PDB file of C-alpha atoms in Angstrom:
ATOM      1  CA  UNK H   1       0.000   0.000   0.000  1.00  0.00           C
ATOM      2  CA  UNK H   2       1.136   3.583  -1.031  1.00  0.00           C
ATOM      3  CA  UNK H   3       2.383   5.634   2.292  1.00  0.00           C
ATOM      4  CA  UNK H   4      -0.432   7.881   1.418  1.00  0.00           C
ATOM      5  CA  UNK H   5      -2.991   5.502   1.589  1.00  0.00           C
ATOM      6  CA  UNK H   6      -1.974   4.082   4.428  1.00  0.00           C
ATOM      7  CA  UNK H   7      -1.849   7.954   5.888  1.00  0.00           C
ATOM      8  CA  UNK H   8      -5.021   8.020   5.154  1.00  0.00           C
ATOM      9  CA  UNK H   9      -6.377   5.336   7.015  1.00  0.00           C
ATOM     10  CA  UNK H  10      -3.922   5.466  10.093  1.00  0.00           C
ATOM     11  CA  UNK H  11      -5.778   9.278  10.245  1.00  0.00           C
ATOM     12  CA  UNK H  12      -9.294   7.800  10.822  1.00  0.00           C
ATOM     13  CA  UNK H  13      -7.979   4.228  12.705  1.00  0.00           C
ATOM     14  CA  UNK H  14      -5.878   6.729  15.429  1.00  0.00           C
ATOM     15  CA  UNK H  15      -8.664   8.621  16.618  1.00  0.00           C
ATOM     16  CA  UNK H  16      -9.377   9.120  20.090  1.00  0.00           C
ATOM     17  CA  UNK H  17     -12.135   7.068  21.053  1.00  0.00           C
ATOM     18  CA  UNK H  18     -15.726   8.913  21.607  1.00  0.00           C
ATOM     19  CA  UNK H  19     -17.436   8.696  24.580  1.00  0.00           C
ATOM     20  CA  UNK H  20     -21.090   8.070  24.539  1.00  0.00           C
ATOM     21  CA  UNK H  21     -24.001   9.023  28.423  1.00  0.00           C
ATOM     22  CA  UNK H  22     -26.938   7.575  27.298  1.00  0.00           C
ATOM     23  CA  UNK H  23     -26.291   5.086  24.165  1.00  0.00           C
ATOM     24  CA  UNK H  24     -23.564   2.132  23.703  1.00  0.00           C
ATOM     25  CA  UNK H  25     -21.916   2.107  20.257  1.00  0.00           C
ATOM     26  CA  UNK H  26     -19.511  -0.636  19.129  1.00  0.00           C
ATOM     27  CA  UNK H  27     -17.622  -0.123  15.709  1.00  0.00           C
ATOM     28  CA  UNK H  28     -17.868  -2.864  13.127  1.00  0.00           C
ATOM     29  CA  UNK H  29     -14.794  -1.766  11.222  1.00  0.00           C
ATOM     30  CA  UNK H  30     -12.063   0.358  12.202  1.00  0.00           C
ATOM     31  CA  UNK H  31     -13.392   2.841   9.317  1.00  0.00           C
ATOM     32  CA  UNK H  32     -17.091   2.698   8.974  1.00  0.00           C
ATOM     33  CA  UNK H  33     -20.005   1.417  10.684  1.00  0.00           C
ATOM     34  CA  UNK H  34     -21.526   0.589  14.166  1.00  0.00           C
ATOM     35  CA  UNK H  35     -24.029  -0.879  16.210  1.00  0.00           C
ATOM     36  CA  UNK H  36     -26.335   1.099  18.852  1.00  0.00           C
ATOM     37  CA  UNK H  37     -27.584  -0.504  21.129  1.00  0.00           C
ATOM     38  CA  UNK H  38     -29.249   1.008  24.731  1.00  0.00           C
ATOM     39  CA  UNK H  39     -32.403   2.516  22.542  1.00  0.00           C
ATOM     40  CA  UNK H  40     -36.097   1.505  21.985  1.00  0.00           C
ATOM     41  CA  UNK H  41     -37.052   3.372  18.556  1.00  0.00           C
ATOM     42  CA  UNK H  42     -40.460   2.431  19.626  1.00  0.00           C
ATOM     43  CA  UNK H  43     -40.329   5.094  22.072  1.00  0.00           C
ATOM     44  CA  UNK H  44     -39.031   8.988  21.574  1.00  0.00           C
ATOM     45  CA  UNK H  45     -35.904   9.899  21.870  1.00  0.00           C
ATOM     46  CA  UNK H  46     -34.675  11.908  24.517  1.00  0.00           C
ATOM     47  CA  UNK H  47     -32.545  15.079  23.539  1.00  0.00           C
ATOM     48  CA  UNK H  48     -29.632  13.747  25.041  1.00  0.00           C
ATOM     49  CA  UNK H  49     -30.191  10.174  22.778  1.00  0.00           C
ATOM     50  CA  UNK H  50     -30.683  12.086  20.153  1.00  0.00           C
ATOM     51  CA  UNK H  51     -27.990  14.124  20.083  1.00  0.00           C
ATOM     52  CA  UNK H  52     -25.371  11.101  20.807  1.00  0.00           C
ATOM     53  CA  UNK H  53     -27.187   9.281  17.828  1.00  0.00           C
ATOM     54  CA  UNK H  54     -25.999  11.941  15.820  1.00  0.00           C
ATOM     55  CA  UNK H  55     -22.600  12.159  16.854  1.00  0.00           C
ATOM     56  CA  UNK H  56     -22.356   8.500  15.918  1.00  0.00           C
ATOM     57  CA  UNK H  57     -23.749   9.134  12.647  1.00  0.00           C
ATOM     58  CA  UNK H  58     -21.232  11.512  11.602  1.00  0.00           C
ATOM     59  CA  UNK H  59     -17.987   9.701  12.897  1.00  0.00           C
ATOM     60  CA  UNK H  60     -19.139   6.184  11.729  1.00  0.00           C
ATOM     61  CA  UNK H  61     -21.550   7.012   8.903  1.00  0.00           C
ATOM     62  CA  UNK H  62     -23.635   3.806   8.923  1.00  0.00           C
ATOM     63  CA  UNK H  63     -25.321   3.068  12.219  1.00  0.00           C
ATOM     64  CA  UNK H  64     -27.280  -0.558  12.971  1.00  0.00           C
ATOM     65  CA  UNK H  65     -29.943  -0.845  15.279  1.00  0.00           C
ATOM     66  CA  UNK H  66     -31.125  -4.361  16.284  1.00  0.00           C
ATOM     67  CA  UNK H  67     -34.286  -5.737  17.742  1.00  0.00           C
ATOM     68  CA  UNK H  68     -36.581  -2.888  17.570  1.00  0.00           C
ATOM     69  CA  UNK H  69     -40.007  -3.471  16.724  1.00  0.00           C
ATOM     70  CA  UNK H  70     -41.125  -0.227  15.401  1.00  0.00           C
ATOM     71  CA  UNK H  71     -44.127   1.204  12.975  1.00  0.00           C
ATOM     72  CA  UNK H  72     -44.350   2.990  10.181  1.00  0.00           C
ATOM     73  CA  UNK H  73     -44.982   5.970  12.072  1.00  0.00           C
ATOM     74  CA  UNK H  74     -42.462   5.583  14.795  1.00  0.00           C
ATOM     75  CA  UNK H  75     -39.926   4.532  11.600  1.00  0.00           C
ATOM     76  CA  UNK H  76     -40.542   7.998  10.026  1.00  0.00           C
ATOM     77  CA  UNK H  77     -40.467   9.951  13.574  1.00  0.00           C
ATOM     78  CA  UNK H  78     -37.053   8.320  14.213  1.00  0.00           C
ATOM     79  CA  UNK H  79     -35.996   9.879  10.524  1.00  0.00           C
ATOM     80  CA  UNK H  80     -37.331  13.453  11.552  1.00  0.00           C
ATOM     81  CA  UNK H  81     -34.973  13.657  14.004  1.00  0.00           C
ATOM     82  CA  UNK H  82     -32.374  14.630  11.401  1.00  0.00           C
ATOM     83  CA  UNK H  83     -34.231  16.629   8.972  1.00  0.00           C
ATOM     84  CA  UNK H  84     -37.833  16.825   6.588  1.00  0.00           C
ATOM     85  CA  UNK H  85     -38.588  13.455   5.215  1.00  0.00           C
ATOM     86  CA  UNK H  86     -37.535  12.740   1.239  1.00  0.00           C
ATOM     87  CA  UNK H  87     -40.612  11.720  -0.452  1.00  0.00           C
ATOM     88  CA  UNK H  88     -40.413   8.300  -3.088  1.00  0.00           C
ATOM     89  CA  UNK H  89     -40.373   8.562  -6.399  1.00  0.00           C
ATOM     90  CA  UNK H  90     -43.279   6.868  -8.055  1.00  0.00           C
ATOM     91  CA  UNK H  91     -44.759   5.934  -4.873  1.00  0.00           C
ATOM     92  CA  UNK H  92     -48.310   3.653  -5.807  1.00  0.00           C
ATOM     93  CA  UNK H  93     -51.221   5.174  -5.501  1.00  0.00           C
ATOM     94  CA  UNK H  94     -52.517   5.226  -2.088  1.00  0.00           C
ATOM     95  CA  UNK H  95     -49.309   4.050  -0.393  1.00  0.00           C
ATOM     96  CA  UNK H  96     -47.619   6.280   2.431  1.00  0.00           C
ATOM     97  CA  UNK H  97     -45.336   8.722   0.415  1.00  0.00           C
ATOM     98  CA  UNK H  98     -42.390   8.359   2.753  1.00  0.00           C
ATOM     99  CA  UNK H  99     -42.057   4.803   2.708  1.00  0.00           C
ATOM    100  CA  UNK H 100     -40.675   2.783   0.307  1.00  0.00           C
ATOM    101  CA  UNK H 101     -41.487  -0.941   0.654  1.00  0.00           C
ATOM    102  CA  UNK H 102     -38.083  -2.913  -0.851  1.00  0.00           C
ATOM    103  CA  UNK H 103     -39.185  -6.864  -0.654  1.00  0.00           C
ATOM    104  CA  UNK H 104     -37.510 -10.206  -3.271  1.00  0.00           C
ATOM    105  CA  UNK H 105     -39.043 -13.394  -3.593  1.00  0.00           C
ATOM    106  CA  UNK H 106     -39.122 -16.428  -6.101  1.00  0.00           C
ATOM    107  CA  UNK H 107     -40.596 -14.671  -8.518  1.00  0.00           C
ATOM    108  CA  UNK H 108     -37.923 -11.709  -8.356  1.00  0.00           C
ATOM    109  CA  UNK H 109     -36.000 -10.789 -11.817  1.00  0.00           C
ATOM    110  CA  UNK H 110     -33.758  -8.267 -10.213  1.00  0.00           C
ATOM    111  CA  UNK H 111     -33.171  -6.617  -6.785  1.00  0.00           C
ATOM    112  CA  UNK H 112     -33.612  -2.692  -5.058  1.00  0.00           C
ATOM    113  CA  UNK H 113     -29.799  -1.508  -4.204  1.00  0.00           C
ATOM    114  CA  UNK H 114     -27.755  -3.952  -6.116  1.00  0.00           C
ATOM    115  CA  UNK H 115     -24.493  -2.474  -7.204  1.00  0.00           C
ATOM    116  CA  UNK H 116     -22.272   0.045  -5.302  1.00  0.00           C
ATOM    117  CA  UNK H 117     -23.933   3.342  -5.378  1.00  0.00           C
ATOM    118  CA  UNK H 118     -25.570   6.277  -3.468  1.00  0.00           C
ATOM    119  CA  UNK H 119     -29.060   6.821  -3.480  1.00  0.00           C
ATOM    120  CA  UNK H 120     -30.552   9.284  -6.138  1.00  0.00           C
ATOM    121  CA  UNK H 121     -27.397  11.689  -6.811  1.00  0.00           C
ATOM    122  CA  UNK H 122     -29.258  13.156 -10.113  1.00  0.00           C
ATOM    123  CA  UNK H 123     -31.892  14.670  -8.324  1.00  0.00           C
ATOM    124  CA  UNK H 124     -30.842  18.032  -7.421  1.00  0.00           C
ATOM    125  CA  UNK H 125     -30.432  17.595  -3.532  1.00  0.00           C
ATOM    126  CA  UNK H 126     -29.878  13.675  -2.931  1.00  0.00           C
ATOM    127  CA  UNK H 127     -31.537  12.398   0.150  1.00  0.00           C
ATOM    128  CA  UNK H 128     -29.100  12.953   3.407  1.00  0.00           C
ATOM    129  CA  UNK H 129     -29.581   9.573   4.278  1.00  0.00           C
ATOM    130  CA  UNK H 130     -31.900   6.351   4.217  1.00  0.00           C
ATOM    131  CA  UNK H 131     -32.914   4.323   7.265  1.00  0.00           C
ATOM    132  CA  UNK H 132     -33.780   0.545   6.085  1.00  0.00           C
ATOM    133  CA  UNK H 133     -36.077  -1.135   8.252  1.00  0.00           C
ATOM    134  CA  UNK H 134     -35.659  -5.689   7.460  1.00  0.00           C
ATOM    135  CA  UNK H 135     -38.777  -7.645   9.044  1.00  0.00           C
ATOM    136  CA  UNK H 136     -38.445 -10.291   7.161  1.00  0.00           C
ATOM    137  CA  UNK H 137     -34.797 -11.990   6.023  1.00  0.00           C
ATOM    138  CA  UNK H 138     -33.990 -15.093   4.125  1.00  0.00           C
ATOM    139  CA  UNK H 139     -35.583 -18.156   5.310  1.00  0.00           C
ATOM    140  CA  UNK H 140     -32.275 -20.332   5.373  1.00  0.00           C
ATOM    141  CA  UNK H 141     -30.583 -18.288   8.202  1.00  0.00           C
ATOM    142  CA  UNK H 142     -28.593 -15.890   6.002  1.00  0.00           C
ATOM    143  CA  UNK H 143     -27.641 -13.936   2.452  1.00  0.00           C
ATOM    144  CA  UNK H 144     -29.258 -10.447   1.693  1.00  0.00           C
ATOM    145  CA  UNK H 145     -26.200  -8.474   3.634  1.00  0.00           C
ATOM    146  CA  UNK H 146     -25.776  -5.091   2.537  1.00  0.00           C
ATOM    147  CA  UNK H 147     -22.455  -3.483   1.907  1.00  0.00           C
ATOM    148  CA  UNK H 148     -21.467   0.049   2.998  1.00  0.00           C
ATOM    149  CA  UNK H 149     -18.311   1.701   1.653  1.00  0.00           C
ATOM    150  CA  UNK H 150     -16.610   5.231   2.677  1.00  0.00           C
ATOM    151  CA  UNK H 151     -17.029   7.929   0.163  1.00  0.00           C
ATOM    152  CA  UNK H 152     -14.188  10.225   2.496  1.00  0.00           C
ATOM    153  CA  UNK H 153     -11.539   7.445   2.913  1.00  0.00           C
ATOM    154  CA  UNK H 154     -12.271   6.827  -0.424  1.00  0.00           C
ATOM    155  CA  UNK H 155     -10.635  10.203  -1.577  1.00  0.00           C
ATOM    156  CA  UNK H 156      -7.991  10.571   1.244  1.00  0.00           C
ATOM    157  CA  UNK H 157      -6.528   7.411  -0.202  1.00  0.00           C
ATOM    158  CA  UNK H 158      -6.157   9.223  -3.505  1.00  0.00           C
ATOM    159  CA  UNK H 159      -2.715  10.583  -4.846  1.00  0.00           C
ATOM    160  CA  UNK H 160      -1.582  14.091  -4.147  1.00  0.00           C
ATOM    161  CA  UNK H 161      -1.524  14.586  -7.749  1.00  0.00           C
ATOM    162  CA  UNK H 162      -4.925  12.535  -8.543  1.00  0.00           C
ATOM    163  CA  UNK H 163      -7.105  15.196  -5.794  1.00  0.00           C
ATOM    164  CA  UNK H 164      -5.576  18.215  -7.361  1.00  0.00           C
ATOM    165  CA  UNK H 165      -6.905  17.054 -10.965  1.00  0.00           C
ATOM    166  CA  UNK H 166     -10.325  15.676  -9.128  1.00  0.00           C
ATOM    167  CA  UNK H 167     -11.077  18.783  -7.167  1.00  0.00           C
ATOM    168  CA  UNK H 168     -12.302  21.185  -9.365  1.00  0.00           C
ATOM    169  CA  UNK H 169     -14.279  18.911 -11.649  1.00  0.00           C
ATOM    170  CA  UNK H 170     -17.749  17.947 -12.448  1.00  0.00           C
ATOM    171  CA  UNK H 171     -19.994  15.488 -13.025  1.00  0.00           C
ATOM    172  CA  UNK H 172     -23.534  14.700 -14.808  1.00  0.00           C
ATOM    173  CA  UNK H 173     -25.984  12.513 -13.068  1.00  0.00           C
ATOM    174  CA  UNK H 174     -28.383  11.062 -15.506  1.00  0.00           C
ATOM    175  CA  UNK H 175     -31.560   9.448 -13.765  1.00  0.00           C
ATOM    176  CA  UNK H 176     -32.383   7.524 -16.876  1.00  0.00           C
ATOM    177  CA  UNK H 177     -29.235   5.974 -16.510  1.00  0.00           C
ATOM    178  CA  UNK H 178     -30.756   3.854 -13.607  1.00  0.00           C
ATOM    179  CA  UNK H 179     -33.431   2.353 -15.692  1.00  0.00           C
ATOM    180  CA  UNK H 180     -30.429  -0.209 -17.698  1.00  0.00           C
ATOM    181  CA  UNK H 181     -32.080   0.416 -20.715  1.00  0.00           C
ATOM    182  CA  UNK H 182     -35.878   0.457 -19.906  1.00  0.00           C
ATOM    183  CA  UNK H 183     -38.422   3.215 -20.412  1.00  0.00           C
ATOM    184  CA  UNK H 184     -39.482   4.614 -17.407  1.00  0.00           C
ATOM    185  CA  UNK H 185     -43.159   5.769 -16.819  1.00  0.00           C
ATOM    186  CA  UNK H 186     -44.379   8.658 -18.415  1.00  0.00           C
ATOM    187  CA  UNK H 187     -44.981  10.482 -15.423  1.00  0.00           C
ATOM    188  CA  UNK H 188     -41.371  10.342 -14.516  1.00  0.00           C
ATOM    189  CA  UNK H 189     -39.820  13.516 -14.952  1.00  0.00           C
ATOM    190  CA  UNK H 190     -36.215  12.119 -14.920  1.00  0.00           C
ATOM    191  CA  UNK H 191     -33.638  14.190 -13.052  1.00  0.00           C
ATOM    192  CA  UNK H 192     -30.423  15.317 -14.800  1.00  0.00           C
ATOM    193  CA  UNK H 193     -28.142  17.564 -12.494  1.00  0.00           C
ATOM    194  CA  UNK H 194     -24.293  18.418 -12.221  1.00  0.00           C
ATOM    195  CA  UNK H 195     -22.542  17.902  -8.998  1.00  0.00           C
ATOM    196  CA  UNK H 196     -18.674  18.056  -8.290  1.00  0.00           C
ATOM    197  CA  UNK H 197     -16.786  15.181  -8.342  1.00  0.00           C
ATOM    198  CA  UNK H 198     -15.556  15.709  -4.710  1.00  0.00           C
ATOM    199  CA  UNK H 199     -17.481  17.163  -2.511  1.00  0.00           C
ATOM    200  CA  UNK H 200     -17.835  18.329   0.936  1.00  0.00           C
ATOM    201  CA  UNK H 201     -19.785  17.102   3.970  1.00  0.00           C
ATOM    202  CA  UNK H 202     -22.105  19.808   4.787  1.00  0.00           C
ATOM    203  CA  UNK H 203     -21.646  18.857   8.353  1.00  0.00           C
ATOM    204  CA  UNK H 204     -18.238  18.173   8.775  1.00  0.00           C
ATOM    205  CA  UNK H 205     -16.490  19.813   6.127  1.00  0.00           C
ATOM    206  CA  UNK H 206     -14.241  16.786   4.750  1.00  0.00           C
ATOM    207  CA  UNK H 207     -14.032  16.141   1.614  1.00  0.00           C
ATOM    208  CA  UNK H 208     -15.392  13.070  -0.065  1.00  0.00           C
ATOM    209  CA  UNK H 209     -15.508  11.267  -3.367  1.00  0.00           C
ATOM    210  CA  UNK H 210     -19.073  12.093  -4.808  1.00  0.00           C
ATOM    211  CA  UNK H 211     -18.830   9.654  -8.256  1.00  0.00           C
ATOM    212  CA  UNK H 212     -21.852   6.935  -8.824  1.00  0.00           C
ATOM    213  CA  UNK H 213     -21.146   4.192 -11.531  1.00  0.00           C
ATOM    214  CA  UNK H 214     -24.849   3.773 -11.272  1.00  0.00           C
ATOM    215  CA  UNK H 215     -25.628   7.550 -12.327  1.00  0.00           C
ATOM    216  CA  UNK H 216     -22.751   9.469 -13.683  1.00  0.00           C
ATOM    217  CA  UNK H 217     -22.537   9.930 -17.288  1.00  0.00           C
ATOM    218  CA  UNK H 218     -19.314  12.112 -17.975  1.00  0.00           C
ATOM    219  CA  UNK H 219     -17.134  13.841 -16.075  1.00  0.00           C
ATOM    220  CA  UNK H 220     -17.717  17.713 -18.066  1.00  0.00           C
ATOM    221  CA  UNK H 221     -13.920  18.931 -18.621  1.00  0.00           C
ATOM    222  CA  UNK H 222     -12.426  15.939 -19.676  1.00  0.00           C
ATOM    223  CA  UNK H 223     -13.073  14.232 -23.186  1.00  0.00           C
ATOM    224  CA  UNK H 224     -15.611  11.045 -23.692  1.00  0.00           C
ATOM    225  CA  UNK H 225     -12.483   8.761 -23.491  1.00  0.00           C
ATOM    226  CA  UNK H 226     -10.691  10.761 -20.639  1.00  0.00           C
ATOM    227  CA  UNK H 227     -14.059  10.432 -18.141  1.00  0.00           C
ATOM    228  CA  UNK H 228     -14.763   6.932 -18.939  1.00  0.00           C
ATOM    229  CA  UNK H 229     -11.169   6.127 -18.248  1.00  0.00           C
ATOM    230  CA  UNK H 230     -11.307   8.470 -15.016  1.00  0.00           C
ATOM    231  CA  UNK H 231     -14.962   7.128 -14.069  1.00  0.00           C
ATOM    232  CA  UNK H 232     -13.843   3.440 -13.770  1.00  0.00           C
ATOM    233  CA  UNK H 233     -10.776   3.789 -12.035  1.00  0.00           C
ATOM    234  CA  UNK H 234     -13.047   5.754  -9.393  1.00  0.00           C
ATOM    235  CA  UNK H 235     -15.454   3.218  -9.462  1.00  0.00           C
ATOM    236  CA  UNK H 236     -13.175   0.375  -8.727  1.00  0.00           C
ATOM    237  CA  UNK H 237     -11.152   2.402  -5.941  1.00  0.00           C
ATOM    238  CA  UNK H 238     -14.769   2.006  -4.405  1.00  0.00           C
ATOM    239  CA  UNK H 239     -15.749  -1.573  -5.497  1.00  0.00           C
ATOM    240  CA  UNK H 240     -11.948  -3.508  -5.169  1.00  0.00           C
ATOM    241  CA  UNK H 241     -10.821  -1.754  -1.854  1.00  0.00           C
ATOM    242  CA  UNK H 242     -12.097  -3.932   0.879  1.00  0.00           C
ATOM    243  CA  UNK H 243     -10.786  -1.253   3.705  1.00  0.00           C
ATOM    244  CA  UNK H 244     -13.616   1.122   3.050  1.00  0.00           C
ATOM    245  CA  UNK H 245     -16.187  -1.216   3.559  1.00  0.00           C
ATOM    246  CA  UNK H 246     -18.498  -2.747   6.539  1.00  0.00           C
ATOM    247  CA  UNK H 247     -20.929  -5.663   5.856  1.00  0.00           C
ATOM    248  CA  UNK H 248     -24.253  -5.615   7.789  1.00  0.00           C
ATOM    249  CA  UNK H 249     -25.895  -8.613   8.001  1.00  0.00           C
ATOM    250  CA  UNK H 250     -29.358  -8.620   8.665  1.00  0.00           C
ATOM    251  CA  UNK H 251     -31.545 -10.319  11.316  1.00  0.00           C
ATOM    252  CA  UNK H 252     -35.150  -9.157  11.787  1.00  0.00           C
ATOM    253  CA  UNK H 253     -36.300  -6.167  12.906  1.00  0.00           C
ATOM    254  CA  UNK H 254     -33.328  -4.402  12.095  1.00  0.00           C
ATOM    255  CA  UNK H 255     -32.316  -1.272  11.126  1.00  0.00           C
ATOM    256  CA  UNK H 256     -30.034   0.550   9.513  1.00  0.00           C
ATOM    257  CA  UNK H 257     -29.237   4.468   9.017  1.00  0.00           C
ATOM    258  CA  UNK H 258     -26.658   5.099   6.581  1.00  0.00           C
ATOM    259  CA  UNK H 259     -25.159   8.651   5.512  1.00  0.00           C
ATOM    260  CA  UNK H 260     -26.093   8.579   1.839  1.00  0.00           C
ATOM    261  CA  UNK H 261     -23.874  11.793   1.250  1.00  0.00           C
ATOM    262  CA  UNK H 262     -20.269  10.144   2.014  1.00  0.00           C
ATOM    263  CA  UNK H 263     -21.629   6.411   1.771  1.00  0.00           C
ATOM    264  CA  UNK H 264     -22.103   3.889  -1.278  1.00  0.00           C
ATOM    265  CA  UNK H 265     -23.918   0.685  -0.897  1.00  0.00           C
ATOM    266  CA  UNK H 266     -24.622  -2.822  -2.532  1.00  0.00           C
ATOM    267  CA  UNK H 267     -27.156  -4.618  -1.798  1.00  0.00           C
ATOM    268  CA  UNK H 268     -26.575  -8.790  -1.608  1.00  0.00           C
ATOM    269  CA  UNK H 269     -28.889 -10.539  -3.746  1.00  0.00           C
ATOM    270  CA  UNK H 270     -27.585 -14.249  -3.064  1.00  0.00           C
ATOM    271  CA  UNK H 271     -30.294 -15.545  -1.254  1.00  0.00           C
ATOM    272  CA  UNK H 272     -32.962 -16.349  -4.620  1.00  0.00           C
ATOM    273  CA  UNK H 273     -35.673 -17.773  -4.543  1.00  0.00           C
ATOM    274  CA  UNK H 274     -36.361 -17.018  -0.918  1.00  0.00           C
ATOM    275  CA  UNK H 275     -37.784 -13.486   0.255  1.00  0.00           C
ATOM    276  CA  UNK H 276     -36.786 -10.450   2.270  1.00  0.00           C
ATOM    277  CA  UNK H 277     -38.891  -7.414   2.999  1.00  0.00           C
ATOM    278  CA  UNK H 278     -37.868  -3.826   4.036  1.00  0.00           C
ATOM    279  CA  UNK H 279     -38.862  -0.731   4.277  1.00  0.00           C
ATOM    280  CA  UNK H 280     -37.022   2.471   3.812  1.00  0.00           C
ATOM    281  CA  UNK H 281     -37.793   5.965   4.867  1.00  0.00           C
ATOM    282  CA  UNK H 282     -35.324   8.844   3.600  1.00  0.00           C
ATOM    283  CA  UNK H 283     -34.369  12.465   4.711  1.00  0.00           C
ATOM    284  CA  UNK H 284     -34.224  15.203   2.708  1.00  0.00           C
ATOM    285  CA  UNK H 285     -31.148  16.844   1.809  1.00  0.00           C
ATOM    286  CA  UNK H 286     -29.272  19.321   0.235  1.00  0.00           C
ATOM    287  CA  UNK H 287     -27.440  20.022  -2.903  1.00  0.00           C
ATOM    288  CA  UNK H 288     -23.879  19.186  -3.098  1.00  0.00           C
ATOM    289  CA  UNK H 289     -21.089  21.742  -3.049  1.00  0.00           C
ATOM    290  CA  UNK H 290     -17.589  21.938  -3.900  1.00  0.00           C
TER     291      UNK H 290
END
């Protein structure tokens, strides 16, 4: 490993522990990801639970929550904690608008979240973050894990050289990228929007790599071979780097807040034909800057 990579990592791996009144967290990885436990989501938060749940969020990024047997109203008052709820795209008539239902069976062709990406980046402000409720997993005991990776380590593992040409650029999200090659409704108006290629937390400040295999099209100042060359390399700094990454693996009534601005995820689908069911509720965001 290049002494800057490893820079990078020793930076996050050295920090003083946190210390945590009223909630007990427990990192899964040295670099992203941890469990919370001392909470019933049931049941408000206190200010002070609140307030530690969010200084989790923003040193690990992806926070799991196990055993809690919550509603869909309880799910959605846990997400207001952090901000205005993101409304679903194409939500079916006469469903809840702020909750997504994400379920795979044996009749299942494909699967919601497969592939390493962030949620919606070519809307105009992405969601800040999903929280994925699981009910129901696999009935033979396991498969359906869910991968998170770390969109700052990510770019602090980067060359000197490779963030000064990064920094300034941008990207196009295309929406109809997502479809693969289908037509999506007609009532779909289908988001196209520019972000930079690194960005910064809005939070925190740090910089992060903001690319999406999934959604990003070109990068704008470089040429049509120059981005596509640029665009995988990014893409498999995120995919082949196993040191960014956490692996939750679900159990029921489970759930999982992840930081959708400096966090990619893949969803598992190695568990056909059995089933899973979820359900998601998102918080707004805001638009990514530079």
């Amino acid at each position: 490993m290049e002494q800057f990579a490893l820079d990078a990592i020793e930076a996050i791996t050295t920090r003083p522990p946190e210390v945590y009144d009223h909630i007990t967290v427990d990192a899964l990885t040295p670099v992203i990801g941890a469990e919370v436990s001392g909470l019933d989501l049931s049941k408000e938060l206190t200010d002070e639970q609140a307030a530690e749940v969010k200084r989790a969020f923003l040193r690990h990024h992806v926070l799991v929550f196990r055993d809690q047997v919550i509603d869909g109203e309880q799910h959605k008052r846990f997400a207001r904690h952090f901000g205005e709820l993101h409304p679903v795209a194409l939500a079916p008539e006469g469903s809840d608008p702020h909750i997504l239902e994400i379920s795979a069976d044996k009749d299942s062709r494909n699967v919601a979240g497969h592939g390493w990406h962030a949620d919606g980046t070519a809307d105009l402000k992405p969601s800040l973050g999903s929280m994925l409720y699981v009910t129901r997993t696999p009935e033979i005991g396991s498969g359906g894990d869910t991968m998170f990776s770390n969109m700052h380590l990510a770019y602090e593992m980067l060359s000197p050289a490779m963030k000064e040409l990064l920094d300034p650029m941008t990207a196009v999200h295309n929406g109809l990228l997502a479809w693969e090659g289908a037509t999506p409704p007609p009532e779909y108006d289908v988001p196209v929007n520019v972000h930079p290629v690194v960005a910064r937390h809005p939070d925190t400040g740090r910089k992060l790599l903001f690319i999406n295999g999934i959604y990003v099209s070109h990068i704008e100042q470089l040429s049509k071979g120059e981005s596509r060359a640029i665009i995988d390399m990014l893409v498999k700094q995120i995919t082949n780097t196993a040191l960014l990454s956490c692996r939750v693996r679900w159990t029921p009534n489970t759930l999982v807040f992840w930081d959708n601005r400096c966090v990619q995820h893949h969803a598992i689908w190695d568990y056909f034909p059995h089933s899973r069911y979820a359900q998601r509720v998102a918080i707004a965001g805001h638009r990514p800057t530079a």
